[in-house]
XYZ file of C-alpha atoms in Angstrom:
580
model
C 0.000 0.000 0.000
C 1.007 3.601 -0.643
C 1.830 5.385 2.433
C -0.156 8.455 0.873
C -2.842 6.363 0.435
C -2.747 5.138 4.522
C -2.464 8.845 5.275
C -5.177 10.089 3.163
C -7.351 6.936 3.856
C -6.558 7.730 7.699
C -6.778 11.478 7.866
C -9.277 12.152 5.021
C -8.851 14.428 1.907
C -6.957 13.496 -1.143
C -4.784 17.060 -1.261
C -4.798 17.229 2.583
C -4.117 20.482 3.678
C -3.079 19.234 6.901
C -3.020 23.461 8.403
C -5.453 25.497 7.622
C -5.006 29.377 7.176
C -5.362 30.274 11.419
C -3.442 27.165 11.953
C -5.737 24.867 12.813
C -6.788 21.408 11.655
C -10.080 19.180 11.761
C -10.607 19.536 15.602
C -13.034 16.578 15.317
C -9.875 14.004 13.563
C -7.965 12.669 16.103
C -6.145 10.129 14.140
C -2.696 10.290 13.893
C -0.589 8.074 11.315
C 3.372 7.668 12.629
C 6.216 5.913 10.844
C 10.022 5.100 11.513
C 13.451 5.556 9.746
C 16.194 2.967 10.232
C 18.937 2.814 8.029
C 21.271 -0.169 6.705
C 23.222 -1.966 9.170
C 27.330 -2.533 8.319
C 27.528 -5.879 10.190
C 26.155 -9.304 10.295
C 25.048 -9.237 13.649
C 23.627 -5.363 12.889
C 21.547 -7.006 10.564
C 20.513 -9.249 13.377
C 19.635 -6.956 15.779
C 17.709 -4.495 13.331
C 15.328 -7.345 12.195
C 14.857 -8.064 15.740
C 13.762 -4.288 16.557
C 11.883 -4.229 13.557
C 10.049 -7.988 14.386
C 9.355 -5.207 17.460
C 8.191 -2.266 15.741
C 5.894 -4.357 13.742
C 3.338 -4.823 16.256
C 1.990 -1.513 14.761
C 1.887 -2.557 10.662
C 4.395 0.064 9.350
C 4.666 0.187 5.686
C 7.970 -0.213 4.104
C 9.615 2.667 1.974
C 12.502 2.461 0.258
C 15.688 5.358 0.234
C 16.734 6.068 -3.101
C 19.502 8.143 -3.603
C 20.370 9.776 -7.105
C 24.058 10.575 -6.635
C 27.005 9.206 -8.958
C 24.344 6.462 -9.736
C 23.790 5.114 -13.174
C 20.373 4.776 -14.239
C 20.317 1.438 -14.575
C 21.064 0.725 -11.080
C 18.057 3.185 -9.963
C 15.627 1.122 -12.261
C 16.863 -2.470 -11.085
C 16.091 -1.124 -7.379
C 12.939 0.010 -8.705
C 12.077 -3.159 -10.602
C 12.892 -4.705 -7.572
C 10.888 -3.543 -5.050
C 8.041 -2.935 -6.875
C 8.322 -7.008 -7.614
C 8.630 -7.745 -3.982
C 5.233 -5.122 -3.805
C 6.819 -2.493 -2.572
C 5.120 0.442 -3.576
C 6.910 3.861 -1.634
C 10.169 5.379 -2.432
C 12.007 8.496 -1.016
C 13.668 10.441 -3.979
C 17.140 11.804 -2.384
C 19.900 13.309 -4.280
C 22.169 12.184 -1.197
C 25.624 12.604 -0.104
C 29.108 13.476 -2.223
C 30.706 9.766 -1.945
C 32.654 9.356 0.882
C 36.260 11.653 0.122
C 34.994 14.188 -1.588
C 33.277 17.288 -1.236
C 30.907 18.162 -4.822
C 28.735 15.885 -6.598
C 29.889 14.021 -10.083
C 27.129 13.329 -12.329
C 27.763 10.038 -13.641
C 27.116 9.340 -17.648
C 23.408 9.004 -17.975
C 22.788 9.816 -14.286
C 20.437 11.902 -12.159
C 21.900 15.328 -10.862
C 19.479 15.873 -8.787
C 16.158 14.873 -6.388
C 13.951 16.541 -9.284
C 15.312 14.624 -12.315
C 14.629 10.978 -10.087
C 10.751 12.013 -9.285
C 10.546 12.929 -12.963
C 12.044 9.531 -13.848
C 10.110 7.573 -11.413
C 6.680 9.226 -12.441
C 7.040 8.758 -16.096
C 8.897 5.368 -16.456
C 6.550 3.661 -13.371
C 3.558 6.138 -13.630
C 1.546 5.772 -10.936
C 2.788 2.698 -9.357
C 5.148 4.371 -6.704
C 4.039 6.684 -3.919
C 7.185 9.148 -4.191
C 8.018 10.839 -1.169
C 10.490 13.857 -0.651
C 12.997 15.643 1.681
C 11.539 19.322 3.015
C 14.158 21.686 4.975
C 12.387 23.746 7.679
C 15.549 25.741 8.055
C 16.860 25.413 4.140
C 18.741 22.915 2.705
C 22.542 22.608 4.684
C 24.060 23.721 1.018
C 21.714 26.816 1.750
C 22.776 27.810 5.200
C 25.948 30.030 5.326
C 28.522 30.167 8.184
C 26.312 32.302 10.345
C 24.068 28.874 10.421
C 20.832 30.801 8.651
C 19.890 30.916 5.076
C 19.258 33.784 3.934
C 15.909 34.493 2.994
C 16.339 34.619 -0.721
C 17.944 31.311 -0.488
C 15.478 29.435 2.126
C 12.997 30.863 -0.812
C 14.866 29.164 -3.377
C 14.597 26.334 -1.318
C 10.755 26.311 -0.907
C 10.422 26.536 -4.501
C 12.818 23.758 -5.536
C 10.657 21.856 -3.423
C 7.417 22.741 -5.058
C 9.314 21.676 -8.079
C 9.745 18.458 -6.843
C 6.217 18.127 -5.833
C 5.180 19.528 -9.594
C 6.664 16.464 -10.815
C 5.070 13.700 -8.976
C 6.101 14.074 -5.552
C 3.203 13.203 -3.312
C 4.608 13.396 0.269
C 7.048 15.253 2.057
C 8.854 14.290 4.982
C 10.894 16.937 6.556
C 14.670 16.867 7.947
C 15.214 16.948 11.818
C 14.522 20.063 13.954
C 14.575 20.958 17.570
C 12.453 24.694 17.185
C 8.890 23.693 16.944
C 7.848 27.154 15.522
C 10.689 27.410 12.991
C 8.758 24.023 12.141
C 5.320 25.451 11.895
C 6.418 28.346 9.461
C 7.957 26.187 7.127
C 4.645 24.394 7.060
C 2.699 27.869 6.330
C 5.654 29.026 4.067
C 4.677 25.720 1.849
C 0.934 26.395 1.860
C 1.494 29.813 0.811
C 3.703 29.200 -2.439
C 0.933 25.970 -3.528
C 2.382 22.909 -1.638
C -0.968 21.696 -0.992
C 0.490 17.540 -0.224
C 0.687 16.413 3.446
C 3.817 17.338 5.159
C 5.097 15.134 7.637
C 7.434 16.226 10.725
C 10.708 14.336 11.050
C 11.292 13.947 15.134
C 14.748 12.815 16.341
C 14.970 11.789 19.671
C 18.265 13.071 21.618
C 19.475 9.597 22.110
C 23.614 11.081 23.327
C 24.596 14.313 23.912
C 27.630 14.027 21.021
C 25.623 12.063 18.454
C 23.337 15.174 19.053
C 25.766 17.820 18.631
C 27.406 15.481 15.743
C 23.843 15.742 13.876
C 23.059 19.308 14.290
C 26.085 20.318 13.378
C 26.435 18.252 9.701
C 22.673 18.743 9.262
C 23.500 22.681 10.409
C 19.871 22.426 12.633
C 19.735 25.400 15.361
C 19.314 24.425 19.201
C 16.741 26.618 20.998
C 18.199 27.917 23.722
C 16.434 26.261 26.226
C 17.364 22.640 25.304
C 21.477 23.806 25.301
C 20.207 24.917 29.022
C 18.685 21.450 29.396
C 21.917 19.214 28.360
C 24.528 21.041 29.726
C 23.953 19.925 33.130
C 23.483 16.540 32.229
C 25.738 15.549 29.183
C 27.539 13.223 31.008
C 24.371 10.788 31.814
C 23.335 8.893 28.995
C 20.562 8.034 30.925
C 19.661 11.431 31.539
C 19.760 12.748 28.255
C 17.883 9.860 26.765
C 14.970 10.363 29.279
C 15.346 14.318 28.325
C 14.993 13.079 24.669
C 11.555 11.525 25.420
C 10.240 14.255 27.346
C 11.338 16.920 24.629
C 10.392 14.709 21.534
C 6.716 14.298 23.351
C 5.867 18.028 24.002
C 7.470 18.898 20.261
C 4.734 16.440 19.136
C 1.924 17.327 20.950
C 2.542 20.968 19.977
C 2.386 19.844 15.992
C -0.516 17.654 16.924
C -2.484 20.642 18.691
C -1.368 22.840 15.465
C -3.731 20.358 13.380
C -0.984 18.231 11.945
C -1.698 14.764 12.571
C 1.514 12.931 11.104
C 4.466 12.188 12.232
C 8.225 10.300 11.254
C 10.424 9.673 14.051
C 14.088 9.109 13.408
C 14.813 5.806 15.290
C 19.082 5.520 14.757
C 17.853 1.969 15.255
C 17.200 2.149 18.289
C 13.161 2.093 19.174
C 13.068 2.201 22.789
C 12.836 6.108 22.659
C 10.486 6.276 19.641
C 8.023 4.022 21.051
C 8.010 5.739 24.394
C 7.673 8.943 22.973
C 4.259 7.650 20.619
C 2.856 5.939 24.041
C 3.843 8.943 25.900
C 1.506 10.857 23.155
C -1.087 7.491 23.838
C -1.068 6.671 20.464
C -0.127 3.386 21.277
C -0.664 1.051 24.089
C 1.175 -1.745 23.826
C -0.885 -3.769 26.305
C -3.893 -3.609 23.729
C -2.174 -4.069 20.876
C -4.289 -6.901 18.853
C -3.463 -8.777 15.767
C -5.493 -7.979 12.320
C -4.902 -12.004 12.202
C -3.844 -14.965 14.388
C -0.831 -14.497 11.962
C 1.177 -11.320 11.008
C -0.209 -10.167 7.635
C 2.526 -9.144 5.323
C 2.469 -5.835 4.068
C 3.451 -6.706 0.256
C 0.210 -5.573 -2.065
C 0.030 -8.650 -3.755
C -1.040 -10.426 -0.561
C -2.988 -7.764 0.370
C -6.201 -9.198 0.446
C -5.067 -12.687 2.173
C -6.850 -14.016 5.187
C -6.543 -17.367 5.024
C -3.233 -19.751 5.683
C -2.443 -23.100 6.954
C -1.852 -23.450 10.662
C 1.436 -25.963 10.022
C 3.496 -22.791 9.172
C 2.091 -20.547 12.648
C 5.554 -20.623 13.956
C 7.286 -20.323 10.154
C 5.670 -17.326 8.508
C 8.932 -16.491 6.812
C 9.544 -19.888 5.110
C 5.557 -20.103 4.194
C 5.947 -16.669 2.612
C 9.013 -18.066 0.322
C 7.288 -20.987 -0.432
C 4.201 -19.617 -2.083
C 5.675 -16.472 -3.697
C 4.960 -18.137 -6.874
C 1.003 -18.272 -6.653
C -0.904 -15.844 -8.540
C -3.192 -14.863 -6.222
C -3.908 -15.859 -2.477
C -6.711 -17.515 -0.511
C -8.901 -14.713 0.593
C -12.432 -15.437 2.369
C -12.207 -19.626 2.235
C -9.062 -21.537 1.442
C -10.887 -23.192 -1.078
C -10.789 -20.337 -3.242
C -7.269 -20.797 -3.799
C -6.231 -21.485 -7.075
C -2.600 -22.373 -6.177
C -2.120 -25.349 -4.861
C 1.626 -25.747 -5.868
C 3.946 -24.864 -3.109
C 7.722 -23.741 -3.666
C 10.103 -26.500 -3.302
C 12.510 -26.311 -0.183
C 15.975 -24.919 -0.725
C 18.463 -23.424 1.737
C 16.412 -20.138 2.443
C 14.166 -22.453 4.857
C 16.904 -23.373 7.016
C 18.726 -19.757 7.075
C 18.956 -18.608 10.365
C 20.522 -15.350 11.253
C 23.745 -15.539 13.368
C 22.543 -14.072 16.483
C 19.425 -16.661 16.226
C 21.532 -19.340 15.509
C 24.435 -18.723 18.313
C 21.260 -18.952 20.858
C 19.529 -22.079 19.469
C 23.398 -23.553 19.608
C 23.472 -22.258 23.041
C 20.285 -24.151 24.102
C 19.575 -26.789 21.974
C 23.265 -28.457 21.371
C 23.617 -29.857 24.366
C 24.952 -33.528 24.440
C 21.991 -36.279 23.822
C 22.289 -39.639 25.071
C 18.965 -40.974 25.118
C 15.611 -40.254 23.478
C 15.004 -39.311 27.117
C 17.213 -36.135 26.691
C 15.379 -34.963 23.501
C 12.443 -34.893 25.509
C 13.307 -33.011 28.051
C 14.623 -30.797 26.069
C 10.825 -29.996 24.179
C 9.506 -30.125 27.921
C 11.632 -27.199 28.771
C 10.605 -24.961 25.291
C 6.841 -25.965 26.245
C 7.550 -24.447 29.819
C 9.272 -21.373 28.541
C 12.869 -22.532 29.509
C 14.165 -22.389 25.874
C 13.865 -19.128 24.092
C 14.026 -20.639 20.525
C 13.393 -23.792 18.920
C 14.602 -25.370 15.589
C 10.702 -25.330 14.342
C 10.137 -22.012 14.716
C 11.309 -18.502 13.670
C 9.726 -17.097 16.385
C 11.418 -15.908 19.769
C 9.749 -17.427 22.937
C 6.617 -18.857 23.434
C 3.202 -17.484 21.677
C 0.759 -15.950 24.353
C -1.916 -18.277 23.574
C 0.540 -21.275 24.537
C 1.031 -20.276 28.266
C -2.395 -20.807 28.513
C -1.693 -24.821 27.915
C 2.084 -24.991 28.548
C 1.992 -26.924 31.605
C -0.384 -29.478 29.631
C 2.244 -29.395 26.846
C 5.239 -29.884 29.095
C 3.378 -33.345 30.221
C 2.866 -34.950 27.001
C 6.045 -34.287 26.153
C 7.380 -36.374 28.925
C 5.217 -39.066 27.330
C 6.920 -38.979 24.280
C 4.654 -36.822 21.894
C 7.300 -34.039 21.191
C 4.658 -30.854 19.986
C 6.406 -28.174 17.628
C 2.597 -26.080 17.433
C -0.488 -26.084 19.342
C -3.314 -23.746 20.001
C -5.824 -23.685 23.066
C -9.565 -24.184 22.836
C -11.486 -20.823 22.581
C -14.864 -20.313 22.311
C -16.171 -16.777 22.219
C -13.574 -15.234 23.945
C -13.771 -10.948 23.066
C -11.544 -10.269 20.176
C -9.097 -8.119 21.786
C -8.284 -10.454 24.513
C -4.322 -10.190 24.766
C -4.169 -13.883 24.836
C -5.912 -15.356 22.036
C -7.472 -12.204 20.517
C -7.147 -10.942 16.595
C -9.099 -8.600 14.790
C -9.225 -5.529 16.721
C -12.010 -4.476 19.641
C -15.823 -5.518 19.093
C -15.422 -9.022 17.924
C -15.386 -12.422 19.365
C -13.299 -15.734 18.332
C -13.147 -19.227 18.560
C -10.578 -22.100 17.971
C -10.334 -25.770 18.027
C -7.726 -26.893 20.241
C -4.774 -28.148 18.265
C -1.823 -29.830 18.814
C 1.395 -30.529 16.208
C 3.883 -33.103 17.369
C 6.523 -36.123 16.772
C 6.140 -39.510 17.988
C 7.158 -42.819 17.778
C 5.248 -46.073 15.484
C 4.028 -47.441 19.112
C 3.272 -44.359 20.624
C 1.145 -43.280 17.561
C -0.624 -46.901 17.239
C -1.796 -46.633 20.883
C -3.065 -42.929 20.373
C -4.901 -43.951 17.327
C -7.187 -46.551 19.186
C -7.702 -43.987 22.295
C -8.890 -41.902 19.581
C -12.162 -44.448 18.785
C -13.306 -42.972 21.594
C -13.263 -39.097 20.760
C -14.983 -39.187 17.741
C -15.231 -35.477 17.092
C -10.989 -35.510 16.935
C -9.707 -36.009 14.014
C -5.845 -36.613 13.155
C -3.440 -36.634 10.175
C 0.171 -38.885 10.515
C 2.742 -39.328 8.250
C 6.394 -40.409 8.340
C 9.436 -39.079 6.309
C 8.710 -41.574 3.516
C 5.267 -40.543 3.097
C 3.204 -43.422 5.040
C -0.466 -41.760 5.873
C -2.376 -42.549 8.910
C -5.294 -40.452 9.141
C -8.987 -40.509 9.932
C -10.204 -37.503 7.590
C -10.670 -37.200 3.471
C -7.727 -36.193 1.309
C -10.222 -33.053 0.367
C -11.311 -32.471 4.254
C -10.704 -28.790 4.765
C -10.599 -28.143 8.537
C -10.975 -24.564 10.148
C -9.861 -24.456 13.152
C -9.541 -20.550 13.896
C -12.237 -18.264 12.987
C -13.576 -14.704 14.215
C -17.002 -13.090 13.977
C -17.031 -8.947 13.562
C -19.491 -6.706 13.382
C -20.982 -5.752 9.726
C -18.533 -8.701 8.404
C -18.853 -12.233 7.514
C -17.437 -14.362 9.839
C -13.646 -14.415 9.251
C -11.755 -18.087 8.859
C -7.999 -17.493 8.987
C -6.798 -20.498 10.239
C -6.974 -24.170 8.289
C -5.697 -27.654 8.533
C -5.889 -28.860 5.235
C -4.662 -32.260 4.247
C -2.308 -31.696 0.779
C -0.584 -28.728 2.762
C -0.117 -30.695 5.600
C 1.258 -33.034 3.330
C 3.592 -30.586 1.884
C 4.663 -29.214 5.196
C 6.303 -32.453 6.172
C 9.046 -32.567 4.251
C 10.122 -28.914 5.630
C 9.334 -30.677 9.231
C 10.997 -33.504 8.695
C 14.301 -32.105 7.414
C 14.126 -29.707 10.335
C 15.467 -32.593 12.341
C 18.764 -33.014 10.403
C 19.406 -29.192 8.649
C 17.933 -27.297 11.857
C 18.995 -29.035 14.611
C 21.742 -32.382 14.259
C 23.277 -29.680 12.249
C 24.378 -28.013 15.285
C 26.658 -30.836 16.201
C 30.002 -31.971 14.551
C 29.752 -34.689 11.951
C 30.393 -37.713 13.975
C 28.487 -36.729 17.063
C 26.451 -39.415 18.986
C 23.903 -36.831 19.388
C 23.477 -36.141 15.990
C 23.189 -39.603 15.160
C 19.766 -39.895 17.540
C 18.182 -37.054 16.076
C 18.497 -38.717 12.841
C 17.574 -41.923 13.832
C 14.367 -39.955 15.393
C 13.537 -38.318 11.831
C 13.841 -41.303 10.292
C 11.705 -42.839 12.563
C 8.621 -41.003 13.750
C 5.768 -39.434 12.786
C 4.629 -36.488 12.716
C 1.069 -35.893 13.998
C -1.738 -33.165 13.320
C -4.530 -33.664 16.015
C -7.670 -31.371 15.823
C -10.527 -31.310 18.591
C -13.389 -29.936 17.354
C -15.636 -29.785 19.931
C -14.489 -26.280 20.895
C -16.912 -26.025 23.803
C -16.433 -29.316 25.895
C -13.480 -31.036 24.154
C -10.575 -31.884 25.999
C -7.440 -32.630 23.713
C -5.485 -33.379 26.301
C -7.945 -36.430 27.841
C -6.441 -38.163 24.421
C -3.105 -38.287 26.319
C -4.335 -40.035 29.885
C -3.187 -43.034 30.952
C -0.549 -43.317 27.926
């Protein structure tokens, strides 16, 4: 989705005059759309940690927008980043001229190049049309190349400025997102300055949080950004304290905000450095967000690429793999939406190596927990006791950190059958009208209510899964899939038996069915399950380890297990598991 197109759909009013003349906005809008900046890490394990923040930040469905800078840049290069976000559905890019490469001081304009912001919008708009929302960099106090020594642009050049912008927004620019300040007011005029000269597209603040006191003064100075006064008086006497000055941040961020927010301008871009602690605090500070009623749109985390848009439906084998289910059905032309039935794509992905990547701070903790030495089957299940009970962060079936919410509702349950031998990699509890923003098991947002079959996901042995299968003549409303690495099926339910075992029921919607077990996925999803066993976890160990030798004798020997209760108001899944 465009980001202009959240902000107008959020805000109202396709030109969006955010100000109006006396300076106020819609007093009776009180929504407020926010977004963050993080840039590129230069390490591996600064790749780890930003994915981890962002896993973080995505509890509030940001939209993704891409940087694109113009300088010493052939044109091909711009177009094959183009091409390629806008075939991973990316649809916002921000059109930067950017820095002099690192050594020198003036721009070279490459052969066939951009020279400037301006010529990239104009490219962008006529080669992509209307595909890309193009976004653009405004300069309350001028552009830096405007500002002289005296650290103020003269006002013929901060009006130059202003109408270079306009340019920019002339030629396709829809959005403009504006370069840190620390003087609200000098803020505020820019703002009016636009609307005065025609810049008529929503304008959106760019807040940086004091995060250090010398990667402030660092910033101000390149960006040449005055300090008011009364923040100089503010640091001085506590420079020294990190602490101190981060907390300072928070509070001065929050009242710049709510002083743009009471001025009728209800959007706003915080500057993260990668670092969201002070970011967050700032937008909960403002109560725009509260983390302990955040809610899922879905039981799973929807992606934000367009083309899957519209999807609502997935398999429930993948809960804990959303990254590897996303890779394997990238090729499918369109995606279930309202009933998995409607799907058209039955054809999953083949595995490959992307299924087993695992970043390197992920994969130094899994090490760290899970390749310990084995010396009896008795080991391996202790070990899946102590992820069921929370004692494991990670696990080799999932790409998630920790346990799910939902799951400490049935860990101690969990932790049992494990002991038994019945090693579970997913599960969900029994619901049965529970209020849709319930921080447990809710999805959907406030005024709802869901339901859910209890489900459970697990590894067992040939005897343990014979003797389960004859307890189960006596539960006849649960139903069960098995299969083994080489493809041996033991199941009570039709090859065609589409099972949902999530759904939600809204108000002025039809009922909402996210969550399926569905027998030729399941069937699919046991190779990636199986394989798990060798490539996610006896991988950890050297070649001729003893441990790794069990775990393979395990994945060549068990099954794996999909077990579905679907009496959702008396059922008890775990009265399968008694006296076994």
């Amino acid at each position: 989705m465009k980001v202009i197109d959240k902000i107008n759909a959020a805000i109202g009013g396709a030109g969006l005059p955010e100000v109006n003349a006396n300076g106020g906005g819609d007093p009776n809008n009180n929504r407020v759309v926010f977004s963050f900046e993080f840039f590129p890490p230069k390490t591996e394990d600064g790749v780890d940690n930003l994915f981890e923040r962002m896993d973080r930040m995505n509890m509030i469905c940001v939209e993704t927008m891409m940087h694109l800078t113009c300088t010493n840049m052939p044109v091909e290069k711009i177009d094959h980043a183009l091409q390629t976000i806008k075939s991973n559905g990316i649809q916002n890019v921000l059109a930067l001229r950017g820095d002099p490469p690192h050594g020198q001081d003036k721009f070279v304009q490459v052969e066939g190049g951009f020279a400037c912001a301006l010529d990239l919008v104009k490219h962008i708009r006529s080669k992509y049309g209307d595909y890309f929302g193009i976004t653009v960099a405004g300069y309350p106090e001028a552009h830096p190349d405007m500002i002289g020594s005296d650290g103020v642009a003269t006002p013929e050049n901060y009006q130059k400025d202003l109408e270079y912008l306009k340019r920019k927004v002339d030629a396709g620019a829809d959005l403009i997102i504006t370069q840190l300040f620390y003087d609200t007011d000098i803020f505020l005029k820019f703002v009016n300055d636009c609307r005065q000269i025609g810049i008529n597209c929503p304008i959106v603040p760019g807040i940086m949080p004091i995060y250090n006191y010398k990667g402030f003064l660092r910033m101000t100075g390149f960006c040449k950004i005055k300090i008011p006064a009364e923040v100089t008086a503010a640091l001085e006497p506590i420079k020294d304290n990190e602490e101190a000055v981060r907390a300072y941040g928070i509070h001065l961020g929050t009242e710049m905000c709510k002083k743009i927010l009471a001025y009728g301008i209800k959007t706003l871009h915080l500057y993260t450095l990668n670092m969201e602690k002070s970011a967050l605090a700032i937008l909960m500070n403002l109560g725009l967000i509260d983390e302990s009623k955040i809610t899922r749109s879905l039981p799973w985390r929807r992606p934000t690429n367009v083309f899957r848009a519209k999807e609502d439906v997935r398999p429930i084998f993948w809960a804990n793999r959303p990254k590897s289910y996303i890779s394997r059905t990238l090729g499918w032309d369109q995606y279930p939406h309202g009933r998995w039935q409607d799907s058209c794509n039955p054809s999953y992905g083949a595995l490959t190596d992307y299924q087993f990547m695992r970043a390197r701070a992920r994969d130094k903790k899994l090490h760290d927990e899970w390749a310990t030495p084995l010396n009896s089957i008795e080991d391996i299940l202790e070990k899946f006791k102590k992820h069921c009970l929370g004692k494991l962060k990670g696990s080799p079936w999932s790409e998630l950190d920790g346990l799910q919410p939902e799951t400490k509702i049935i860990n101690e349950q969990l932790g049992k059958i494990n002991l038994k031998g019945f090693l579970t990699i997913n599960s969900q509890p029994a619901v049965n009208g529970e209020r849709s923003d319930s921080p447990s098991v809710g999805w959907g947002g406030p005024g709802g209510y869901v339901y859910q079959k209890a489900y459970l996901e697990f590894f067992c042995s040939t005897d343990k899964l014979q003797v389960l299968v004859d307890k189960c003549k006596s539960f006849p409303l649960v139903t069960y899939m098995a299969v083994n690495k080489g493809g041996t099926l033991v199941s009570n339910v039709g090859p065609n038996d589409v099972n949902v075992v999530t759904w939600g029921v809204f108000p002025a919607k039809q009922i909402i069915q996210p969550t399926v077990v569905d027998p030729a996925s399941f069937n699919v999803w046991k190779d990636e399950a199986f394989e798990i066993w060798s490539r996610g976890w006896a991988s950890l160990y050297p070649e001729d380890d003893p441990s790794r030798k069990l775990l393979e004798e395990v994945q060549s020997s068990y099954f794996l297990v999909s077990l579905v209760d679907n009496d959702y108001i008396h059922g008890d899944i775990f009265a399968v598991f008694a006296d076994l």
